[in-house]
Short mmCIF file of C-alpha atoms in Angstrom, two decimals:
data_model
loop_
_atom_site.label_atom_id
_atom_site.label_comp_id
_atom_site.label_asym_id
_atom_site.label_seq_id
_atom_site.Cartn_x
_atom_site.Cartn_y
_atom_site.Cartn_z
CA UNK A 88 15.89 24.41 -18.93
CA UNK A 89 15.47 24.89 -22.80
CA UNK A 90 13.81 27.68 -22.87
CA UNK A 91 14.57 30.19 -20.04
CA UNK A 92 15.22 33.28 -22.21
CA UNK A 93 11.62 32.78 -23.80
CA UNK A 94 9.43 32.12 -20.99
CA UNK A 95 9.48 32.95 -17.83
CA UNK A 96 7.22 30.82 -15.21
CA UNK A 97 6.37 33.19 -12.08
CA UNK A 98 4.84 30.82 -9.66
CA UNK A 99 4.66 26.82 -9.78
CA UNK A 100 2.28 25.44 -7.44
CA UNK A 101 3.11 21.15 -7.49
CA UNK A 102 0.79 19.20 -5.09
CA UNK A 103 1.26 15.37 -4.53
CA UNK A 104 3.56 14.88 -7.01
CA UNK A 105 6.00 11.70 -8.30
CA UNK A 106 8.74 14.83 -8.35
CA UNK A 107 10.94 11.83 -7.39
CA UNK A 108 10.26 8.50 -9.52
CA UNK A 109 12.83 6.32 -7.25
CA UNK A 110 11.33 7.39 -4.32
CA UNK A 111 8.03 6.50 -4.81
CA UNK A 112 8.88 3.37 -6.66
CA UNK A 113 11.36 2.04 -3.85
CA UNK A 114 8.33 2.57 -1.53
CA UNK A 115 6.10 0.87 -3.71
CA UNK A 116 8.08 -2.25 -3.41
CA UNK A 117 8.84 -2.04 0.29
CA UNK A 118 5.45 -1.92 1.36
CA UNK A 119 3.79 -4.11 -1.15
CA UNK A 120 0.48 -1.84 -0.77
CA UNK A 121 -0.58 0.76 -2.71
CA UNK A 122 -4.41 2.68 -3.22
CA UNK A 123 -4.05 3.43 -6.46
CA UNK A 124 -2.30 0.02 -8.39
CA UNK A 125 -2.19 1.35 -11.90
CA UNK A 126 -0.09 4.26 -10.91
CA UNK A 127 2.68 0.81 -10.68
CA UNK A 128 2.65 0.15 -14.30
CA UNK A 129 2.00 3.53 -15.67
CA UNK A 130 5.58 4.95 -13.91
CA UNK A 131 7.52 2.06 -15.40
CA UNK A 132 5.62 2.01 -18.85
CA UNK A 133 5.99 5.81 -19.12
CA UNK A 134 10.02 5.96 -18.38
CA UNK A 135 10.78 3.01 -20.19
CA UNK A 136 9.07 4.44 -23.42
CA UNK A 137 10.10 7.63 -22.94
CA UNK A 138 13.36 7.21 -21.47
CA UNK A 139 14.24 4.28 -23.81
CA UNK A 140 15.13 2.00 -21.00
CA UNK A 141 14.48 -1.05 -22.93
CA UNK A 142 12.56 -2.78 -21.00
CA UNK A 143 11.04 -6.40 -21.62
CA UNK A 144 7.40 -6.02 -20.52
CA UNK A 145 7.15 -10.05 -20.15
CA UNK A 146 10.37 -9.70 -17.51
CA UNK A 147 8.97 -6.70 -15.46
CA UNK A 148 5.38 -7.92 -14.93
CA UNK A 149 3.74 -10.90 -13.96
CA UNK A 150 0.95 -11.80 -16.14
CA UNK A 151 -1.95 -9.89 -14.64
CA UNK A 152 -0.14 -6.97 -16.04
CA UNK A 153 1.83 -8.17 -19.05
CA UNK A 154 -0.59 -9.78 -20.59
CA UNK A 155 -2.73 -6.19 -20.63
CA UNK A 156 -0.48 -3.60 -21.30
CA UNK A 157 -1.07 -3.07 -24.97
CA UNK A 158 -4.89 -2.52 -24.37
CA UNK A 159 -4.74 -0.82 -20.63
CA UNK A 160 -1.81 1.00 -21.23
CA UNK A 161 -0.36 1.69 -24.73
CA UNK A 162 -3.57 1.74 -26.44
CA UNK A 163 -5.13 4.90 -24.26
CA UNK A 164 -8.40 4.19 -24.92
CA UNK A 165 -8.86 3.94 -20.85
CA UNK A 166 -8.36 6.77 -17.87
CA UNK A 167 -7.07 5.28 -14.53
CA UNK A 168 -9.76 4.49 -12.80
CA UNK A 169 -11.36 2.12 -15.07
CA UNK A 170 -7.77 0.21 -15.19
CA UNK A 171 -7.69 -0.03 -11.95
CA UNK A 172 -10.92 -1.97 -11.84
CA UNK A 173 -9.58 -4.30 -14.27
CA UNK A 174 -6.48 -4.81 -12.64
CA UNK A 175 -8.53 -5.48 -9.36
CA UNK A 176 -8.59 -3.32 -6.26
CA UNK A 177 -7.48 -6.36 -4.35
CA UNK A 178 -3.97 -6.77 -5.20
CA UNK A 179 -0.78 -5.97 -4.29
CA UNK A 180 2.46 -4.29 -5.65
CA UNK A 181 3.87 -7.98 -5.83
CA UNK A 182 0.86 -9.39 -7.55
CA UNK A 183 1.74 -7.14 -10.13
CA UNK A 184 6.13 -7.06 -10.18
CA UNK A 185 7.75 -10.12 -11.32
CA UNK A 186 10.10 -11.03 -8.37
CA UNK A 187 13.59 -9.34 -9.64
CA UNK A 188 11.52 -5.70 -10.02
CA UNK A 189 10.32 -6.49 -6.10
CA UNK A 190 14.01 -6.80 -4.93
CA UNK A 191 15.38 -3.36 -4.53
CA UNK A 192 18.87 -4.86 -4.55
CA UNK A 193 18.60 -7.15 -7.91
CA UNK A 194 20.50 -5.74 -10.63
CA UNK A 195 17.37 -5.46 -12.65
CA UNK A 196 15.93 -2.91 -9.83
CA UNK A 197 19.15 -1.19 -10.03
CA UNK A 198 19.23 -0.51 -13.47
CA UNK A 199 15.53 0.81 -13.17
CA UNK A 200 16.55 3.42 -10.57
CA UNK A 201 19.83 4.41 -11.90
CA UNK A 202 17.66 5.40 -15.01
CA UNK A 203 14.94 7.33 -13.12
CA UNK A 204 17.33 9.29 -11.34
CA UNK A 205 19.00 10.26 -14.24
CA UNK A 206 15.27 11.37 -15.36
CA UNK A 207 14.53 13.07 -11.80
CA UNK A 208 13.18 16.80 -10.63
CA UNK A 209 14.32 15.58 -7.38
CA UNK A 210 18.60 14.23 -8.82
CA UNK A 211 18.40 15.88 -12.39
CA UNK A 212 17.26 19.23 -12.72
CA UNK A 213 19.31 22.71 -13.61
CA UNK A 214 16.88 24.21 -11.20
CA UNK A 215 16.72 28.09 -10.86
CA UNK A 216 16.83 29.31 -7.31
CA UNK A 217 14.75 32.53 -8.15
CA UNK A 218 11.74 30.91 -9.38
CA UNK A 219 8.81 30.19 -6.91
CA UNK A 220 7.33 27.04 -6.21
CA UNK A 221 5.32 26.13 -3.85
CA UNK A 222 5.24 22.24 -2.57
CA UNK A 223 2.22 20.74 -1.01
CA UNK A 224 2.17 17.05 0.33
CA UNK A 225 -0.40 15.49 2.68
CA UNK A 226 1.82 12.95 5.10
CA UNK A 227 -1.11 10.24 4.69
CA UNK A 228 -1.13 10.76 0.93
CA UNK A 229 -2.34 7.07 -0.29
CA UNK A 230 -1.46 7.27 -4.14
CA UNK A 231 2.33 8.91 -3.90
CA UNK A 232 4.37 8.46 -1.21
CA UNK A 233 4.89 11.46 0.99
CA UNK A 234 9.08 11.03 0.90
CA UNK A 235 8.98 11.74 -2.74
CA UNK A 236 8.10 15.46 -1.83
CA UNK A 237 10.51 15.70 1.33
CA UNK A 238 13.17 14.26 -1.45
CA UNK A 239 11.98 16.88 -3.95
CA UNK A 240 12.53 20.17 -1.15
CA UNK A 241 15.49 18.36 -0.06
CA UNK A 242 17.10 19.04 -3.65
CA UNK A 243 15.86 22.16 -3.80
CA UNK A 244 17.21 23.13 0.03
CA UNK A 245 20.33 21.98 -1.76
CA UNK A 246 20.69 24.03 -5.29
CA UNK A 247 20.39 27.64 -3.59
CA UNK A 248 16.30 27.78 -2.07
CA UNK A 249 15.90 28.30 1.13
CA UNK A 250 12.90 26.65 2.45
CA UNK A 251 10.17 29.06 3.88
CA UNK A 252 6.65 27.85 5.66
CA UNK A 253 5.36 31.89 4.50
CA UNK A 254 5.29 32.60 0.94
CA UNK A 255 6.79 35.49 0.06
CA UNK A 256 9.65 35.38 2.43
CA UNK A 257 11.60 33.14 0.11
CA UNK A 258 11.24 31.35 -3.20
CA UNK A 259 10.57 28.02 -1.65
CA UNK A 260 6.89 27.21 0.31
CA UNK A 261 6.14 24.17 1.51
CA UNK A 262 3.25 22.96 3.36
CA UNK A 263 4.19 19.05 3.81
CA UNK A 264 2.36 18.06 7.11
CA UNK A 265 -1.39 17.78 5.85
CA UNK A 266 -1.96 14.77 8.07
CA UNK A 267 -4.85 12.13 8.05
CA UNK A 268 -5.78 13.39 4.41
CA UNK A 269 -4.98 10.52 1.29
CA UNK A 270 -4.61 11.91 -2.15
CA UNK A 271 -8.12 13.20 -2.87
CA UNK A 272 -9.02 14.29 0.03
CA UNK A 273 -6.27 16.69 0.36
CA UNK A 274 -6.42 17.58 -3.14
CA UNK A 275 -9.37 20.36 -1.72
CA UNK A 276 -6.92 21.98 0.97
CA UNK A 277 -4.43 21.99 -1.68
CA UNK A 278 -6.74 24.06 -4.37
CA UNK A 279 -7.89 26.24 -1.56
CA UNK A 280 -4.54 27.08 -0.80
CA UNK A 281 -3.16 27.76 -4.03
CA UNK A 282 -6.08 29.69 -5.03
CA UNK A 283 -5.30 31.72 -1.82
CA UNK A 284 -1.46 32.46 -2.36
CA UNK A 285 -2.57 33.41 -6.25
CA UNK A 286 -4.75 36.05 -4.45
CA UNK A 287 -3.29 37.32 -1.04
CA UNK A 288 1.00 36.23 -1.19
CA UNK A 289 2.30 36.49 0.70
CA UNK A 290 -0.76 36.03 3.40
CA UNK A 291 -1.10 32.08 3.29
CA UNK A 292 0.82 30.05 6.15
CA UNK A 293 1.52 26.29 6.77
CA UNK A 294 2.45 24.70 9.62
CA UNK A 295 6.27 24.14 9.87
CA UNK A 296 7.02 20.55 9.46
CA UNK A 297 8.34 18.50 12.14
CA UNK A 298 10.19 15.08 12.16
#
């Protein structure tokens, strides 16, 4: 938004991403499962530093977490992976949330979204309609939920794109119905297809989505 007279981005290819913190975090909580668990603390670690949300990590996390989070977290001496091993692949998003950050309704959750939003692509974003970006999403994605992306196009449909399944017809492509694919897996179809609409756009087509 800064910078729009010095650089100019020509294509922005986004695949499985948290474009819409709330989102994925309200989901989080509902279903009290996720694949990857340290992608949990990271989100509300990363927007409460950044975003100066002034959060108590005792109050937010039960002690699996809090106890951790200046050597897993803040330290970065570890990737993901190896945090989630220490966390344990067992748990749950509840093992993890002290009760008020596992009521979507408490005013602690509350103030949590209302400051995401306020830091969200998907609620918060002077977006350009002329730009191209192309949004890829499988449905089954096991790390970030699907609705985070559908939230994400939904904005966009909303600030002047028009939402196109062939790119080069319009400025927005999606291809949100990879089904039966978690995050990994459909990380592949998702290179392959970028690679192709670098090479051959407007050639590459996706399935329209469906309800």
């Amino acid at each position: 938004n800064n910078h729009r007279g010095e650089i100019k981005i020509d294509k922005t290819f986004a695949g499985g991403s948290p474009s819409d913190p709330t989102t994925v975090y309200k989901d989080y909580v509902n279903t009290d499962a996720i694949t990857y668990l340290v992608s949990v603390p990271l989100m509300l670690v990363s927007y409460n530093e950044s975003g100066s949300m002034g959060l108590d990590y005792d109050d937010v996390f039960k002690p699996l977490i809090a106890d951790h989070i200046d050597e897993w977290i803040l330290s970065k001496e570890y990737s993901t992976q190896p945090i989630n091993d220490m966390i344990g692949r067992e748990h749950t998003v509840s093992d993890m949330l002290q009760p008020a950050y596992t009521d979507i309704n408490s005013p602690e959750s509350q103030y949590v979204i209302e400051r995401m939003d306020a830091m969200s692509l998907a609620t918060d974003w002077n977006v350009d309609p002329n730009d191209n970006i192309f949004l890829f999403h499988s449905r089954d994605d096991d790390y970030v939920t699907f609705q985070s992306a559908r939230s994400f196009a939904d904005f966009l449909t909303a600030n002047g794109f028009e939402k196109s399944i062939i790119p080069g017809r319009t400025n927005l492509h999606t291809n949100l119905v990879v089904k039966k694919m978690g995050h990994l897996p459909a990380t592949l179809v998702y290179l392959v297809q970028s690679v192709a609409s670098l090479k051959a756009w407007p050639l590459i087509h996706a399935t329209p989505e469906t309800e």
